[in-house]
Each structure stands twice: as C-alpha cells, then as structure tokens.
Amino acid sequence: MKPKVYLTRLLPPAVMARLEEETQLTWHRDDHVATKAVIIAGAKDCDALLCNITDPVDAEILAACPCLKVVANFGVGFNNIDVAAATVRKIPVTNTPGVLTDPTADIAFALLLAAARRIGEGERLVRAQQWTGWNPMQLLGADVSGATLGLIGFGRIGKAMAKRARAFDMRLLYWNRTRLSPEEEQACGATYMSKEDLLKISDYVSLHVAYTPETHHLLGVAQFAMMKPTAFVINTARGPVVDEAALVQALQSKTIAGAGLDVFEREPELHSGLYECENAILAPHLGSATIGTRTKMGMIALENLLAACSGQRPPNCVNPDIFA
Ligand code: DGY
C-alpha cells in the first residue's frame, strides 16, 4: 500500500513526479501558505505530512491527524514544528540537512559583498536613471579582502561560509556552543572567541545558528552597541535570532554600518523601518532557492517519509529518542 501523504505546497517537478508515483498524494494547490484548518482537513487521514518551514505544525494539528507516522519538513530548520508534541505522540520529525549548506553559504557571502560594496544602493541609482557618471567619491563601500569575519554558529553552513571567506584572505573568528578541537580549528583557520569579543573585533558578523529559545534575539541593543560602527551583520539563519527593532535602530543611528538580511522576524512582514534603511540589503529568504537544491531537499523529505511509513527509522530524524 502506498502511504497517504498530504503536501502543503507545490514542490519542484521531479519531486512531484516521484510523490505522485510512490505515494497516494493530495496537496494544497493554492499557492499560498496553508491555514491550520486546511492542513488538518488535508492531513487528518494521512500517514505523512510533508510540510514547509512556513507551516506551524503544532500540537493541535498533530492531535487532529491521528494517523500520522511522520512529519517530514521540507527544510533544514524545523522551528516551525512542535517537536516536543510530536515526540510525545512518537511521531518522527525529519528535516533535509546537508544539501542546502553551499547555496546558503553562497547567499550569505553574496549579502556580505553586496552590503559592503553598496550594490543595492548602486542598483537603485542606475535603475532610477539618476547616475551621472563615474565619480571618485561615489558610493564608497567597505573592504572585504583582508577584513575580519566573525561567525556565530560554526556548523556545516558556518564552515562553508568560512571556506568562501578564506578565498578573500579574511581573518576568521568563530563562536559556537561547542568549541572545535585544535586540529579542526587549524584546518578551518578559525580562532575561537567569546561572543562579546567576536562582536567587538569583527568587521562582519555572520549568523549561522539554529533558532531555539536560547538563540532568540541573540543580537539586540547591547550586542549592536559592542560592534564597531564600521561593522556589518549578515543573517541567513532565522529572523528572530536578531531583534529586528534594535537592528533598525542600529542601522538608522549608524551604530553599525550595514546589514545583509535573507531572513526576518515575522516573514513576510518586515519592521517598517527596514524598508527605509539604505544600508541594508534585503533578500526574500533565498538561502536554498536553486532548482537543484530544492529538488534535492524534496527527494530527501520523500526518502524520510517513505522510511517512516514503512516502519523504519528515517535517515534525518530530529527526535531520534522515540526509537530508543
Ligand atoms: C531551511 O531549510 O531551513 C531554509 O531556511 C530554507 O531555505
């Protein structure tokens, strides 16, 4: 028997083809985030829920869908799912790690370069047909090559960002919950530091932590005050890791020089002040947005749900204790 799957949003064609072939699929065809009522109506008799990072899968949804054998998230971050509630019900929750490491680091480095070199301001000037020609003092930005990059969070994506930064001869600092071994530190060319020292010294601070209660507003008023007025913040992790109101204040008052943001506290809404900040580069959560990556993410989510529906432990289970 093919498992009954409810999918909350259209995925790339190769993934849809496999889902249609290997499962009894129903999916939310309206290209908007599904409401809780829509998810419950769709998934109530299903074996698997294939959801997105924008779907808050909470205890109410889990209770209303008693047949679920798995919640397969299409994304590496899974802060949209109440994992504790799923664990109580012995439902495995899965994610899609690994395949989006490089594209996310690419976007983080692109934002760093764009913020430093004022690409957004330049583009707006040219498009508005306001550019009057080369000028020795126009849109002077900050140097990237040789500057100091502080990485907060040094897992897969943080290390991939470090790899890109090494090609720019950047000095690398990192803070992570767990310090690397001396051998690993040497291999990455990164120096461990307290968060506070890292913030004080870095020219660029890039965030690569998961969003948890501990990382909520990791950067706020006090942290921006520690940073150099010439420094930049790059966030490709999760919006609420940064206190967005405090960031707007820091950007407006030039407490820091700029920011490159791919994620926001209340997506798709932004703090209204951000739209006015010329010194912020704003991207619409594009970290994993390549057709190749999204296809791989879909295939991993499918493998996870097929394994769970056939009674096996899925390869990317984030609550493995349920199998103990
Ligand atoms: C994830 O998978 O967590 C990303 O944020 C999606 O791009």
Tab-separated table of C-alpha atoms and ligand atoms in Angstrom, residues 53 73-80 96 100 104 157 236-238 262-263 285-289 294 297, ligand 1:
chain	number	residue	atom	x	y	z
A	53	ILE	CA	9.210	25.901	7.021
A	73	ASN	CA	9.803	19.080	6.870
A	74	PHE	CA	10.980	20.493	3.565
A	75	GLY	CA	13.879	22.427	5.099
A	76	VAL	CA	16.824	22.035	7.399
A	77	GLY	CA	15.391	24.377	10.049
A	78	PHE	CA	12.437	22.846	11.896
A	79	ASN	CA	11.500	25.528	14.415
A	80	ASN	CA	8.051	25.616	12.737
A	96	THR	CA	16.719	17.996	4.990
A	100	LEU	CA	21.487	23.390	1.328
A	104	THR	CA	23.028	29.109	1.875
A	157	ILE	CA	26.883	26.369	6.969
A	236	THR	CA	20.808	33.876	6.703
A	237	ALA	CA	19.827	31.800	9.774
A	238	ARG	CA	16.396	32.734	11.156
A	262	ASP	CA	17.804	36.952	3.987
A	263	VAL	CA	15.507	36.252	6.946
A	285	HIS	CA	14.626	34.107	2.209
A	286	LEU	CA	16.532	32.775	-0.803
A	287	GLY	CA	19.137	30.663	1.044
A	288	SER	CA	18.208	27.335	-0.538
A	289	ALA	CA	16.465	28.747	-3.598
A	294	ARG	CA	15.080	22.449	-3.747
A	297	MET	CA	15.523	18.789	-0.451
B	1	DGY	C1	15.762	25.921	5.696
B	1	DGY	O1	15.705	24.867	5.062
B	1	DGY	O2	15.706	25.961	6.923
B	1	DGY	C2	15.938	27.158	4.907
B	1	DGY	O3	15.770	28.291	5.683
B	1	DGY	C3	15.034	27.181	3.685
B	1	DGY	O4	15.653	27.954	2.739
